[in-house]
Short mmCIF file of C-alpha atoms in Angstrom, two decimals:
data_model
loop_
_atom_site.label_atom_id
_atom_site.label_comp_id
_atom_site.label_asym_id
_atom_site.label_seq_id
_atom_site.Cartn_x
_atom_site.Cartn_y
_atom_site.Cartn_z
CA UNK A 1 0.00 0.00 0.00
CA UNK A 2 1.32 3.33 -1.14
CA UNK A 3 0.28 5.34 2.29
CA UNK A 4 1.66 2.32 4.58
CA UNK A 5 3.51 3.82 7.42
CA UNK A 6 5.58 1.89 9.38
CA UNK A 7 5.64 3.51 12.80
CA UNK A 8 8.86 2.79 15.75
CA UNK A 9 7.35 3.79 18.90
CA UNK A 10 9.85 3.77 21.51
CA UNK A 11 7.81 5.27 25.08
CA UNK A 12 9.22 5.69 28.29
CA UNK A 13 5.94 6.56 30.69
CA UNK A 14 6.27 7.22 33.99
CA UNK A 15 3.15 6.55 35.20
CA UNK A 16 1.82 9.07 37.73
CA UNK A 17 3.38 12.14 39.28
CA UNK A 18 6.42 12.11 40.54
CA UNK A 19 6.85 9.73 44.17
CA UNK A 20 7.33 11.20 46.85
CA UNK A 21 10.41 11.52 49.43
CA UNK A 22 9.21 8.42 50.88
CA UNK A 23 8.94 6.49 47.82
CA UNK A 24 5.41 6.11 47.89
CA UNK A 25 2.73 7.13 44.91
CA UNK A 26 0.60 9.73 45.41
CA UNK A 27 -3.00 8.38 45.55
CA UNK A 28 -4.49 11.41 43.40
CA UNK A 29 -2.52 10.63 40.41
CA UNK A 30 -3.40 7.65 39.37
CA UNK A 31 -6.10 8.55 36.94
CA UNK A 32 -3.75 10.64 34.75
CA UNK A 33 -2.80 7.07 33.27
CA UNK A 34 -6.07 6.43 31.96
CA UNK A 35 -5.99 6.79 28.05
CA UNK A 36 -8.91 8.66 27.12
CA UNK A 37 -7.98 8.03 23.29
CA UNK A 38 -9.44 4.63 21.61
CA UNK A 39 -6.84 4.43 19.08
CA UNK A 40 -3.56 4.44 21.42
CA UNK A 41 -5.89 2.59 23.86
CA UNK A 42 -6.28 -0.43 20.76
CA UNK A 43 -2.10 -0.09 20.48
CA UNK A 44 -1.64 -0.40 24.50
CA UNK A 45 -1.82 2.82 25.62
CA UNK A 46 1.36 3.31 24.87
CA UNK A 47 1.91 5.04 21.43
CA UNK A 48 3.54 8.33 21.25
CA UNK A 49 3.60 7.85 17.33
CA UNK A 50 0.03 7.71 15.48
CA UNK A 51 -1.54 9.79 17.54
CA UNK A 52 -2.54 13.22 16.37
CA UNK A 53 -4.20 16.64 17.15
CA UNK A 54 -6.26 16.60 19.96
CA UNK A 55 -5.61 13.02 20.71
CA UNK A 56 -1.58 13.59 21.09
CA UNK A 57 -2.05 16.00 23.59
CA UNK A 58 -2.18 12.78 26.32
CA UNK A 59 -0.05 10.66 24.37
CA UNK A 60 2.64 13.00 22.86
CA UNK A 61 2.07 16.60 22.40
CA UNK A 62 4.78 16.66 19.88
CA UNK A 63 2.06 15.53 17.53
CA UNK A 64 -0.18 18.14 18.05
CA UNK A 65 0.20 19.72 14.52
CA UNK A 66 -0.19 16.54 12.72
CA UNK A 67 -3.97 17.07 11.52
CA UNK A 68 -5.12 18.75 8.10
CA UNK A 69 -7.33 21.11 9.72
CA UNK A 70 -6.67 24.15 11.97
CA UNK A 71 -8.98 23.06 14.91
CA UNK A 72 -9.56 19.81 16.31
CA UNK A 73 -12.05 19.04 19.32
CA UNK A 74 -12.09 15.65 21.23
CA UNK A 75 -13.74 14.32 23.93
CA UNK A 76 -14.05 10.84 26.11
CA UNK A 77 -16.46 9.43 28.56
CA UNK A 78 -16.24 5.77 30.34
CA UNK A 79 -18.67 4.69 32.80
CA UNK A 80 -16.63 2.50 35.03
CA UNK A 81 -17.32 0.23 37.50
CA UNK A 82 -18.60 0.70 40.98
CA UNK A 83 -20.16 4.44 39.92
CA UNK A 84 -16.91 5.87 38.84
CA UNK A 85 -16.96 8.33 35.79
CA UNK A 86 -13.89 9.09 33.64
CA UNK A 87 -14.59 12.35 31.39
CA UNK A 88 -12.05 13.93 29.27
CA UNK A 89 -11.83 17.07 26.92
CA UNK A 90 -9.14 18.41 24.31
CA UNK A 91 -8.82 21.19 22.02
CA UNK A 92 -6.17 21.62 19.28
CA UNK A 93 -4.85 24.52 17.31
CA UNK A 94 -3.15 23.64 14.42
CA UNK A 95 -0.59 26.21 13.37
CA UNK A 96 1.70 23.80 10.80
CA UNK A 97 -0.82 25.25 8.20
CA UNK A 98 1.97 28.35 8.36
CA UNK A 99 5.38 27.24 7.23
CA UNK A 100 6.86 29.96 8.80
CA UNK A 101 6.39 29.32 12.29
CA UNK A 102 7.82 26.92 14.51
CA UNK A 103 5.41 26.54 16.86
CA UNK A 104 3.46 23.92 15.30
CA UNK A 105 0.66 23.30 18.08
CA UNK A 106 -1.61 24.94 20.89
CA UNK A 107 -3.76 22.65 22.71
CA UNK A 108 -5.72 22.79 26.33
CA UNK A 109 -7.07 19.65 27.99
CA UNK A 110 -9.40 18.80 30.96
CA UNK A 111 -9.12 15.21 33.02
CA UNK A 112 -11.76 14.45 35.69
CA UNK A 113 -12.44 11.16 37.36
CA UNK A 114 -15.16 10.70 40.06
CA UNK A 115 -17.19 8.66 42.20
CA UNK A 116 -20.03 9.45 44.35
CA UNK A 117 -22.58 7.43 46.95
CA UNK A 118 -19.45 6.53 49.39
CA UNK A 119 -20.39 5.04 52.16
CA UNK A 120 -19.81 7.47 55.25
CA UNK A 121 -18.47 6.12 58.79
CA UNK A 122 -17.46 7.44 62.16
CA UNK A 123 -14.75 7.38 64.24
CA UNK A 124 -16.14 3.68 65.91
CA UNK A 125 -16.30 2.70 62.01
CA UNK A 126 -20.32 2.73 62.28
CA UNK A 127 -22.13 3.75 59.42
CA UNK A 128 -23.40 7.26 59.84
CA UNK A 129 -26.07 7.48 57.27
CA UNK A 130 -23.76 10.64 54.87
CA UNK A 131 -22.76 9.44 52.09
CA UNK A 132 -20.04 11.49 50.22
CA UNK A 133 -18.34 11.62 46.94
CA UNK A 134 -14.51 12.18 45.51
CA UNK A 135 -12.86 13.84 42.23
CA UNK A 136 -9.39 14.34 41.01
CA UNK A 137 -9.24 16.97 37.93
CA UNK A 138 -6.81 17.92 35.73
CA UNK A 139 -5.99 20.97 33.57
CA UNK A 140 -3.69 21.02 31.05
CA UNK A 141 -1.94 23.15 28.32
CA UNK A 142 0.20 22.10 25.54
CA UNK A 143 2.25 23.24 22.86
CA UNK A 144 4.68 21.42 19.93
CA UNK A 145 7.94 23.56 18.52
CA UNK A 146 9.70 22.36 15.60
CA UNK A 147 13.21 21.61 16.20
CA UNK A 148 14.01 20.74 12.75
CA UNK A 149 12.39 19.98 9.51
CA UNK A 150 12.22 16.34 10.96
CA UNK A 151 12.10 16.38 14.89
CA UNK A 152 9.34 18.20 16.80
CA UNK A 153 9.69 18.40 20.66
CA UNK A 154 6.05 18.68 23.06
CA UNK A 155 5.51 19.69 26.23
CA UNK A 156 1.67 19.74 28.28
CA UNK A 157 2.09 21.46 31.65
CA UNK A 158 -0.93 20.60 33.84
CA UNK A 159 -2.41 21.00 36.90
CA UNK A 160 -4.05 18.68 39.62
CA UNK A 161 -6.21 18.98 42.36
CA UNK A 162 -8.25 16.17 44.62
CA UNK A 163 -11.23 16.79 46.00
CA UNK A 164 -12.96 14.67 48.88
CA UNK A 165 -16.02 14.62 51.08
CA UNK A 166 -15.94 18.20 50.18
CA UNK A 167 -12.55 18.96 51.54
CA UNK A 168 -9.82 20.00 48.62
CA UNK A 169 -5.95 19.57 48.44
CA UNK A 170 -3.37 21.90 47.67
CA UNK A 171 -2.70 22.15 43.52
CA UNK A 172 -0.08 19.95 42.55
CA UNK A 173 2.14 20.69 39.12
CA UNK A 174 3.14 18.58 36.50
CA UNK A 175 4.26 18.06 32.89
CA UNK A 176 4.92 15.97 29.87
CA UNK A 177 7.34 15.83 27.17
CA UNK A 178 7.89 14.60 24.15
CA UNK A 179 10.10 14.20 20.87
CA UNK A 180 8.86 12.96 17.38
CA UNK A 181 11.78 12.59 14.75
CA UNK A 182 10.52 11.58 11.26
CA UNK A 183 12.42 9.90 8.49
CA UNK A 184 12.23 7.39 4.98
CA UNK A 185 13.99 3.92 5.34
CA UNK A 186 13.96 1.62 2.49
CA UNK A 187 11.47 3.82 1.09
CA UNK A 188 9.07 3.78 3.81
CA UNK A 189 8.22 6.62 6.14
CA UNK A 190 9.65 6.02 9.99
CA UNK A 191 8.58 7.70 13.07
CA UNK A 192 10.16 7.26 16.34
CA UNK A 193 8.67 8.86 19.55
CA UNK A 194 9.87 9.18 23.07
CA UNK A 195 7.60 10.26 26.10
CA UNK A 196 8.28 11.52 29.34
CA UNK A 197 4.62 11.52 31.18
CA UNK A 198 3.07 12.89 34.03
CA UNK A 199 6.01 14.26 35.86
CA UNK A 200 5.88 16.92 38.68
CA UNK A 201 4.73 17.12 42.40
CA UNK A 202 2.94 14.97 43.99
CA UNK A 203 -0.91 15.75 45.11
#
């Protein structure tokens, strides 16, 4: 097939924000690793390659310029089990259209994940008839600079807050990173990405 592509992902995710001092992982982050994309979900969700546009932005935001058109929308929901809801929002700018810039991407992301009807309990561990609920949300913004005609480097800085029983923590901080570099072997076009996710202070 003419269009074949022949893609060489090679990802390095760290998974969650960074651990803390004493080595343990933060128990708000763990919902930044859900891939709210089907198509790097169906390549195990770890892909910073095909994905494009709005989809890249979680994957690799070096890919944010990779669409034909100059906006992009793109949005996920997943009902999971026990009551909790995953919902997820992106928006990307294309600005490859212009040849003479270098930024080649704008994009802005939202990440919630929640679950409501928890039991609630005293200090005795009776029941005591409130039930509560819990969210962790994330904001993001991303951007992807060409480097060269062949390498574009991406970067999403986000940030994270928890919220239970109506009581909220203190904003955590992250980022992601990422590097595309494209090329033709044996007349085939070759992509190789690297990914550095979900890196920052812990919640």
């Amino acid at each position: 097939m003419k269009n074949l592509i022949y893609n060489i992902a090679i990802g390095t995710v760290l998974a969650g924000l960074a651990l803390s001092q004493a080595g343990a992982q933060p128990s708000g982050a763990s919902f930044l690793i859900v891939d709210p994309s089907p198509r790097s979900y169906a390549l195990g969700s770890g892909n910073p390659v095909a994905t494009a546009g709005a989809q890249s932005i979680h994957s690799n935001p070096a890919g944010l310029g990779r669409i034909d058109h100059r906006f992009e929308f793109f949005s996920a929901y997943s009902s999971m089990m026990d009551g909790v809801q995953y919902g997820y929002g992106a928006f990307a700018i294309n600005r490859a259209l212009d040849k003479k810039t270098r930024i080649q991407g704008l994009g802005f992301s939202f990440t919630n994940l929640r679950v409501g009807g928890l039991e609630g309990r005293d200090s005795t561990g009776n029941k005591s008839g409130n039930n509560f609920g819990a969210q962790d949300t994330s904001y993001g913004m991303s951007l992807s600079y060409k480097l060269t005609e062949k390498m574009n480097f991406g970067f999403t800085g986000k940030m994270v807050q928890s919220e239970i029983a109506g009581f909220t923590s203190n904003r955590a901080f992250g980022s992601d990173f990422g590097l595309r570099y494209s090329m033709n072997r044996v007349h085939r076009p070759v992509a190789l990405g690297l990914t550095l996710a979900n890196f920052g202070q812990g919640v």
